[in-house]
mmCIF file of C-alpha atoms in Angstrom:
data_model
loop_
_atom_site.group_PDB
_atom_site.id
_atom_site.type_symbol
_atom_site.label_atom_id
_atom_site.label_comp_id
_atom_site.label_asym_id
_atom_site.label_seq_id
_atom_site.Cartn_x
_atom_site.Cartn_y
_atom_site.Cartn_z
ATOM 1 C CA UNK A 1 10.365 5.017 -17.251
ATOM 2 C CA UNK A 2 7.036 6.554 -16.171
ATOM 3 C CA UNK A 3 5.361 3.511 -14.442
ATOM 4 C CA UNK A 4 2.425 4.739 -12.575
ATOM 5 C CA UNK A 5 0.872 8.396 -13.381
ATOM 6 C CA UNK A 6 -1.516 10.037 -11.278
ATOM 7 C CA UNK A 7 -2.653 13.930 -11.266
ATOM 8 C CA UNK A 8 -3.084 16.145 -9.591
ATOM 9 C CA UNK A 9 -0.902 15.593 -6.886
ATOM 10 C CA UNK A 10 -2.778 17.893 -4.951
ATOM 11 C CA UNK A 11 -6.623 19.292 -5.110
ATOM 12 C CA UNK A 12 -8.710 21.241 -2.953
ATOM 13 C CA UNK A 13 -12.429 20.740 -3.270
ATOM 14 C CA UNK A 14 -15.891 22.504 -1.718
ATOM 15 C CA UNK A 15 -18.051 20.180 -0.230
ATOM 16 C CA UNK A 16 -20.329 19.409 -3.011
ATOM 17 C CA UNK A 17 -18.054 19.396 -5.972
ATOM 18 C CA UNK A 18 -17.141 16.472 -7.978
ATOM 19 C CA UNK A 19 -13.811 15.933 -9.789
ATOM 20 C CA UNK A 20 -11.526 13.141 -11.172
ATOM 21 C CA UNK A 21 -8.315 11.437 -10.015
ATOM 22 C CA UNK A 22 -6.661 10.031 -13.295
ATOM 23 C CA UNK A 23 -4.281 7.274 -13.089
ATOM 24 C CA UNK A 24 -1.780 5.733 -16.232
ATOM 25 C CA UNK A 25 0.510 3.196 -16.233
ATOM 26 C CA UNK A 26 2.752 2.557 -18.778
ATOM 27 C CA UNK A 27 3.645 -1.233 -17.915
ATOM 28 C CA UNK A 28 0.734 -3.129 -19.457
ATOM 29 C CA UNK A 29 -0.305 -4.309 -16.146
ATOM 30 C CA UNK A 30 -3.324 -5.959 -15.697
ATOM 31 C CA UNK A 31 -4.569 -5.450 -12.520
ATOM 32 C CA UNK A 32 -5.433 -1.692 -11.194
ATOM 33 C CA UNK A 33 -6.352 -0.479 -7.890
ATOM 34 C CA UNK A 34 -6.881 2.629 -5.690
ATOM 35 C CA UNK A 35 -6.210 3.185 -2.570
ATOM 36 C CA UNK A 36 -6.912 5.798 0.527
ATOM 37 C CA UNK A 37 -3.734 6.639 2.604
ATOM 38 C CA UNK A 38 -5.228 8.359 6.129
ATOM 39 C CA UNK A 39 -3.419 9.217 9.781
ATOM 40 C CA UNK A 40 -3.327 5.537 11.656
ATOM 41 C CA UNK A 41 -5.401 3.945 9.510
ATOM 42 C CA UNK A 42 -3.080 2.023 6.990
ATOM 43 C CA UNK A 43 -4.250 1.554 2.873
ATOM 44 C CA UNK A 44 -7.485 0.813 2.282
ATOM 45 C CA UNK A 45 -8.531 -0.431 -0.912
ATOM 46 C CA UNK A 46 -10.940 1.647 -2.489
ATOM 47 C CA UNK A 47 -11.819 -0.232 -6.107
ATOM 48 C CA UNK A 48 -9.989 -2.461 -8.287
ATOM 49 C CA UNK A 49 -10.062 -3.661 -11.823
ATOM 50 C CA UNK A 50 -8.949 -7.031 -12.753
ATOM 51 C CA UNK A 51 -8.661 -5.582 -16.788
ATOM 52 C CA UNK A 52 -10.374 -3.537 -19.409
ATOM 53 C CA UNK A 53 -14.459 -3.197 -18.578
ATOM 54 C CA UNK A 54 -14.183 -5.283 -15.487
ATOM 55 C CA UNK A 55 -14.120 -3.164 -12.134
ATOM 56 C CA UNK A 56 -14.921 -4.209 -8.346
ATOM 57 C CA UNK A 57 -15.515 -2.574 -4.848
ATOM 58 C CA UNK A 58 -13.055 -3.086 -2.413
ATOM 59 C CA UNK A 59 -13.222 -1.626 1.597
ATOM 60 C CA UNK A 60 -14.469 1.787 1.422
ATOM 61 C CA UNK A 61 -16.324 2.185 -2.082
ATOM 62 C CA UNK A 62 -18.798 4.532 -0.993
ATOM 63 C CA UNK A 63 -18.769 7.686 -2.683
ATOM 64 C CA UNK A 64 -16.163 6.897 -5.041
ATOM 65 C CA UNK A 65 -17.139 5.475 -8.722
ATOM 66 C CA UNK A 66 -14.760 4.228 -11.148
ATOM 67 C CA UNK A 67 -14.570 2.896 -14.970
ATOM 68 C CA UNK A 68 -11.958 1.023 -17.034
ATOM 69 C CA UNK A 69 -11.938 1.740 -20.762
ATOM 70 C CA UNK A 70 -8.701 0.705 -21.281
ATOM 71 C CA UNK A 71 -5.381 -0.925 -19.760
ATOM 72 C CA UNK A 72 -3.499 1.673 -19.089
ATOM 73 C CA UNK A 73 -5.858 4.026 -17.533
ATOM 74 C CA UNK A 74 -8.119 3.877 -14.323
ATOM 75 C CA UNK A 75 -10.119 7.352 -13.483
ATOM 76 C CA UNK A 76 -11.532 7.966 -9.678
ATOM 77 C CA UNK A 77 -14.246 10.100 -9.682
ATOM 78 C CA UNK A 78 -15.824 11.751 -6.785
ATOM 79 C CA UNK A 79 -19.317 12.610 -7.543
ATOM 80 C CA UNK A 80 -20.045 14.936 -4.401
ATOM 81 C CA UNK A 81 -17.120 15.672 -1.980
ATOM 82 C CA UNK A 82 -17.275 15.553 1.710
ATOM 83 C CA UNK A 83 -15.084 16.288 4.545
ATOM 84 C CA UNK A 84 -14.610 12.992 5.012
ATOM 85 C CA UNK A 85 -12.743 12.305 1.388
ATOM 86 C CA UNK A 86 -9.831 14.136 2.563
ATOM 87 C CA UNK A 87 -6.774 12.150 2.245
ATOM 88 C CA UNK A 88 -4.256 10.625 0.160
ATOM 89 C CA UNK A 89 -5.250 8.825 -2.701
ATOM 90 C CA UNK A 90 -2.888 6.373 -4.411
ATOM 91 C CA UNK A 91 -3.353 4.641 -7.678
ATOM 92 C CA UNK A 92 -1.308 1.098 -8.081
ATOM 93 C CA UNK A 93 -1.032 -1.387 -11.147
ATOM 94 C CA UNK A 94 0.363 -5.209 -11.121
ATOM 95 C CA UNK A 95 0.964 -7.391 -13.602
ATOM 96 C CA UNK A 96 -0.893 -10.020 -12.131
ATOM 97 C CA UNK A 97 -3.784 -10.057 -9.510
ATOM 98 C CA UNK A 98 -3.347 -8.486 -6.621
ATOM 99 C CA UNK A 99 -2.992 -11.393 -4.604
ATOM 100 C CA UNK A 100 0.593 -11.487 -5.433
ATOM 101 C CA UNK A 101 0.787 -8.400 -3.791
ATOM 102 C CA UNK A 102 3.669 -6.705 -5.896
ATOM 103 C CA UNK A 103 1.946 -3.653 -6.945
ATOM 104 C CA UNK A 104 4.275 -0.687 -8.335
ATOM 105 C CA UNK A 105 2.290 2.916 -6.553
ATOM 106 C CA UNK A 106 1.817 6.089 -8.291
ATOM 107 C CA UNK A 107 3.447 9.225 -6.238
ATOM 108 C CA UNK A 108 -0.221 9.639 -4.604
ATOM 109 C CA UNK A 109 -2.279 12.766 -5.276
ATOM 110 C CA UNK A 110 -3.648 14.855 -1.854
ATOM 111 C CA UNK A 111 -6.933 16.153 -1.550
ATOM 112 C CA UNK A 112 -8.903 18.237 0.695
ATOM 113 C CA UNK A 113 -12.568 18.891 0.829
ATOM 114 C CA UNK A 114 -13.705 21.806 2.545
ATOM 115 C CA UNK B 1 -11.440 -10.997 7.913
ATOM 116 C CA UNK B 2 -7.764 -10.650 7.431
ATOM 117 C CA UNK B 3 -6.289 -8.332 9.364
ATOM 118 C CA UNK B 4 -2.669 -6.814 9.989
ATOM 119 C CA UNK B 5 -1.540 -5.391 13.450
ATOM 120 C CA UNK B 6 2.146 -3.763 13.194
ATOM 121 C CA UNK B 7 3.849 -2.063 16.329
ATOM 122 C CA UNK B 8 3.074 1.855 17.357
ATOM 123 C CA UNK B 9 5.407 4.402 16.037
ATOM 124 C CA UNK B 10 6.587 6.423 15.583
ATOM 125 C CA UNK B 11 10.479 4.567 16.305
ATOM 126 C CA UNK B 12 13.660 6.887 16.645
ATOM 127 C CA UNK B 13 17.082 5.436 16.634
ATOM 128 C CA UNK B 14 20.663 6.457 15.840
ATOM 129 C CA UNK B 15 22.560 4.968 12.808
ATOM 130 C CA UNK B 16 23.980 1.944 12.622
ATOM 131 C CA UNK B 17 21.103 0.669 15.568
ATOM 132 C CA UNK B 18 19.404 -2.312 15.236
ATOM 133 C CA UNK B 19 15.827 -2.319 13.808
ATOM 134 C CA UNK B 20 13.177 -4.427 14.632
ATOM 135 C CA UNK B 21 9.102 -3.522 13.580
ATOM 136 C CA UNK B 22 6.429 -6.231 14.747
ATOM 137 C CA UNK B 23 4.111 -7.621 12.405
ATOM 138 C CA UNK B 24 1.561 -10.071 13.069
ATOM 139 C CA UNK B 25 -1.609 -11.350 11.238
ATOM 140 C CA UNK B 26 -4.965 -13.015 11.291
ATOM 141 C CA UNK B 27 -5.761 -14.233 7.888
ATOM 142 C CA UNK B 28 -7.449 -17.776 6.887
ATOM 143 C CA UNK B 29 -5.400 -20.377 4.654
ATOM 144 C CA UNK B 30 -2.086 -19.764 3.602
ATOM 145 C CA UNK B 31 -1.581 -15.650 2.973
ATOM 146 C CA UNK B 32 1.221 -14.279 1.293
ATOM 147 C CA UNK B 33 2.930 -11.403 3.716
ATOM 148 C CA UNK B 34 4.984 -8.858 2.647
ATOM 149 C CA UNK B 35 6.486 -5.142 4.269
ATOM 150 C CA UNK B 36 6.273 -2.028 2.005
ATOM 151 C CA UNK B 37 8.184 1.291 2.488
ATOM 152 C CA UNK B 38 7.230 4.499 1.538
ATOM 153 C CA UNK B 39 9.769 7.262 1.638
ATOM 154 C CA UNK B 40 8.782 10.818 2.327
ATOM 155 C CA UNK B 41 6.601 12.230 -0.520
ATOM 156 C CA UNK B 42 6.531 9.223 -2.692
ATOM 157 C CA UNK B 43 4.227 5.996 -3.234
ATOM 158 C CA UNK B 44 4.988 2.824 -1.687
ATOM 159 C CA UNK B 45 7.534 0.214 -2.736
ATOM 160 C CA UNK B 46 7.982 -3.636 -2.047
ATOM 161 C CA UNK B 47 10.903 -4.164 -0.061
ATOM 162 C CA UNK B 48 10.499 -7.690 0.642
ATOM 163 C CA UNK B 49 7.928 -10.709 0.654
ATOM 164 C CA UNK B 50 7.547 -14.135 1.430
ATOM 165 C CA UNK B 51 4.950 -16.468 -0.215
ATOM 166 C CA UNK B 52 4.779 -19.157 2.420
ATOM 167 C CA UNK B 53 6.020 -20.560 6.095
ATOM 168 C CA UNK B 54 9.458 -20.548 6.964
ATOM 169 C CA UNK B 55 10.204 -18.468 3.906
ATOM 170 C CA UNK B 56 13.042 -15.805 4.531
ATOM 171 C CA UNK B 57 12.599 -12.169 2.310
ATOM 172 C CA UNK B 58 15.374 -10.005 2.372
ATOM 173 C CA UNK B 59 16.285 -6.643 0.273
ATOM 174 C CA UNK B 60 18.977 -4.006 1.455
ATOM 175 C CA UNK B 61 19.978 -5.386 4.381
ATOM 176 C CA UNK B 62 16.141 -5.974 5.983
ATOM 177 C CA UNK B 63 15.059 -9.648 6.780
ATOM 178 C CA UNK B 64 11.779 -10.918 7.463
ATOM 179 C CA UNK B 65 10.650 -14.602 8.000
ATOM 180 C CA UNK B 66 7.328 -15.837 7.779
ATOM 181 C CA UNK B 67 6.494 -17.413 10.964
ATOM 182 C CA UNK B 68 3.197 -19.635 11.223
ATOM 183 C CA UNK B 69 3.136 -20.799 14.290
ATOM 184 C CA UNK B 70 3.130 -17.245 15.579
ATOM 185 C CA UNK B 71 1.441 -15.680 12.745
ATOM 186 C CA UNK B 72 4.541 -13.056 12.610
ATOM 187 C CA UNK B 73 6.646 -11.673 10.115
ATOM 188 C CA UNK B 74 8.812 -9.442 12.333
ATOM 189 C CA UNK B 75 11.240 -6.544 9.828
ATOM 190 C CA UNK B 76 14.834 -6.537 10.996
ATOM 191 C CA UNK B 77 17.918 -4.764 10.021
ATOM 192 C CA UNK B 78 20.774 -5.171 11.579
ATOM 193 C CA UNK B 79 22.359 -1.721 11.237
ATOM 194 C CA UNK B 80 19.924 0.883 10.099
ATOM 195 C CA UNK B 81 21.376 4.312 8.243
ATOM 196 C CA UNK B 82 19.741 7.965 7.652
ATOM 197 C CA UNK B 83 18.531 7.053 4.491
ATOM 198 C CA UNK B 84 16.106 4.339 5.724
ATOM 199 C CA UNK B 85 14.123 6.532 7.098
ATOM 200 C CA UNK B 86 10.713 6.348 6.067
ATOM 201 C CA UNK B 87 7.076 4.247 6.644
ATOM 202 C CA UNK B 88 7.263 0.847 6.884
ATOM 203 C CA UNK B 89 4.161 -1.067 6.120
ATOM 204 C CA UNK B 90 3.317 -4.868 6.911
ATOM 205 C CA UNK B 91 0.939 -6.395 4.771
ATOM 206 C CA UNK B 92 -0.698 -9.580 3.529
ATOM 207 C CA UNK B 93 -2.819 -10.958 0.480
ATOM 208 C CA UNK B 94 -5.441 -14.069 1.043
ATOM 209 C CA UNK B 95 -5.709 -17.424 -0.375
ATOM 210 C CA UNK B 96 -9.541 -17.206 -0.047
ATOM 211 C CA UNK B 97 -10.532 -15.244 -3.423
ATOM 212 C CA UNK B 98 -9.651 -11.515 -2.332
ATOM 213 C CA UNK B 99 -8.347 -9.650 -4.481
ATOM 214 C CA UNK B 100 -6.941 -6.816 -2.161
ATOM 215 C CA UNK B 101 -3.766 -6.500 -0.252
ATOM 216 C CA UNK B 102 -4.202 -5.709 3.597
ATOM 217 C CA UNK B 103 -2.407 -3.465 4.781
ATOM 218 C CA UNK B 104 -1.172 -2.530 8.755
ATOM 219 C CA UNK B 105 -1.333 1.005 9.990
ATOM 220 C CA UNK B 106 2.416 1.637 9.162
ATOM 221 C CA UNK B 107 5.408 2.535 11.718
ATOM 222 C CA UNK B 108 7.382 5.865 11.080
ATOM 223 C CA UNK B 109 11.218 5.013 11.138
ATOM 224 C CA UNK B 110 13.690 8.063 11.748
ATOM 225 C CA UNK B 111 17.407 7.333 11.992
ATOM 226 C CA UNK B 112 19.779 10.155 13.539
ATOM 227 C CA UNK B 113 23.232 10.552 12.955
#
């Protein structure tokens, strides 16, 4: 009954430093996304993946890469931290595209950047 | 671009209280709206949607109908309890192509005993 598996749930980075968000899902879903949870500003979609070797930018891209290898899995890598990459990040999977809108959300993972 | 304007919170009410959050939207065509809650230290979670005008979602006791004519799709609950505290998040996917879901800034719900 896993559903959606992100770690860590919480990180602290130097400005500088790169590292990797991984996300899993367990449901065969699709559709992948990640979002950016920060004080009064909503979601914002970071990248998405329609499926397996097919990704896309979304809002706020910048600075953030990711790949998709295979279904269940959908990395977020920051290449060089900044201050401004502080927040909540949360991974979310569908089983169809997002445009349904009834994504199932990992537990979120926290990170600060020093 | 779409957009999603929800009411200020944070809201504080005692149980059993009426609830109402505002939710309105720009968006071109025919979006599909929807409110999302997120209970403290978790992910988000549908609680209801509605796919096109006039359409009625409901789950646990909240209603929300999607209103075109005044781009709304206003959360009620008619007697809120302690353990609906949480965020509440309006939000909305497009007809036009996009594949994201756009989120409002969320309202902060606490219900006292």
């Amino acid at each position: 009954n896993a559903g959606v598996t992100q770690t860590p749930k919480f990180q602290v980075l130097k400005t500088g430093q790169s590292m990797t968000l991984q996300c899993a899902q367990d449901m065969n879903h699709e559709y992948m996304s990640w979002y950016r949870q920060d004080p009064g500003m909503g979601l914002r979609l970071i990248h998405y993946s329609v499926g397996a070797g097919i990704t896309d930018q979304g809002e706020v891209p910048n600075g953030y890469n990711v790949s998709r290898s295979t279904t269940e899995d959908f990395p977020l890598r920051l290449l060089s931290a900044a201050p401004s990459q502080t927040s909540v990040y949360f991974c979310a999977s569908s089983s169809t595209s997002g445009r349904t809108g009834e994504l199932f959300f990992g537990e979120g993972s926290r990170l600060t950047v020093l | 671009g779409d957009s999603v304007t929800q009411m200020e919170g944070p809201v504080t009410l005692s149980e059993e209280a009426f609830l109402t959050i505002n939710c309105t939207y720009t968006a071109t065509g025919y979006p599909s709206l929807f409110w999302y809650v997120q209970y403290p230290g978790e992910g988000l979670q549908l609680l209801l949607k509605a796919t096109k005008a006039d359409d009625k979602g409901s789950n646990k006791g909240f209603e929300a109908t999607y209103r075109k004519e005044t781009t709304s799709f206003h959360l009620e609950k008619g007697s809120v309890q302690v353990s609906d505290s949480a965020v509440y998040f309006c939000a909305l996917s497009g007809q036009g192509g996009s594949e994201k879901l756009v989120f409002g800034k969320g309202t902060k719900l606490t219900v006292n005993p």
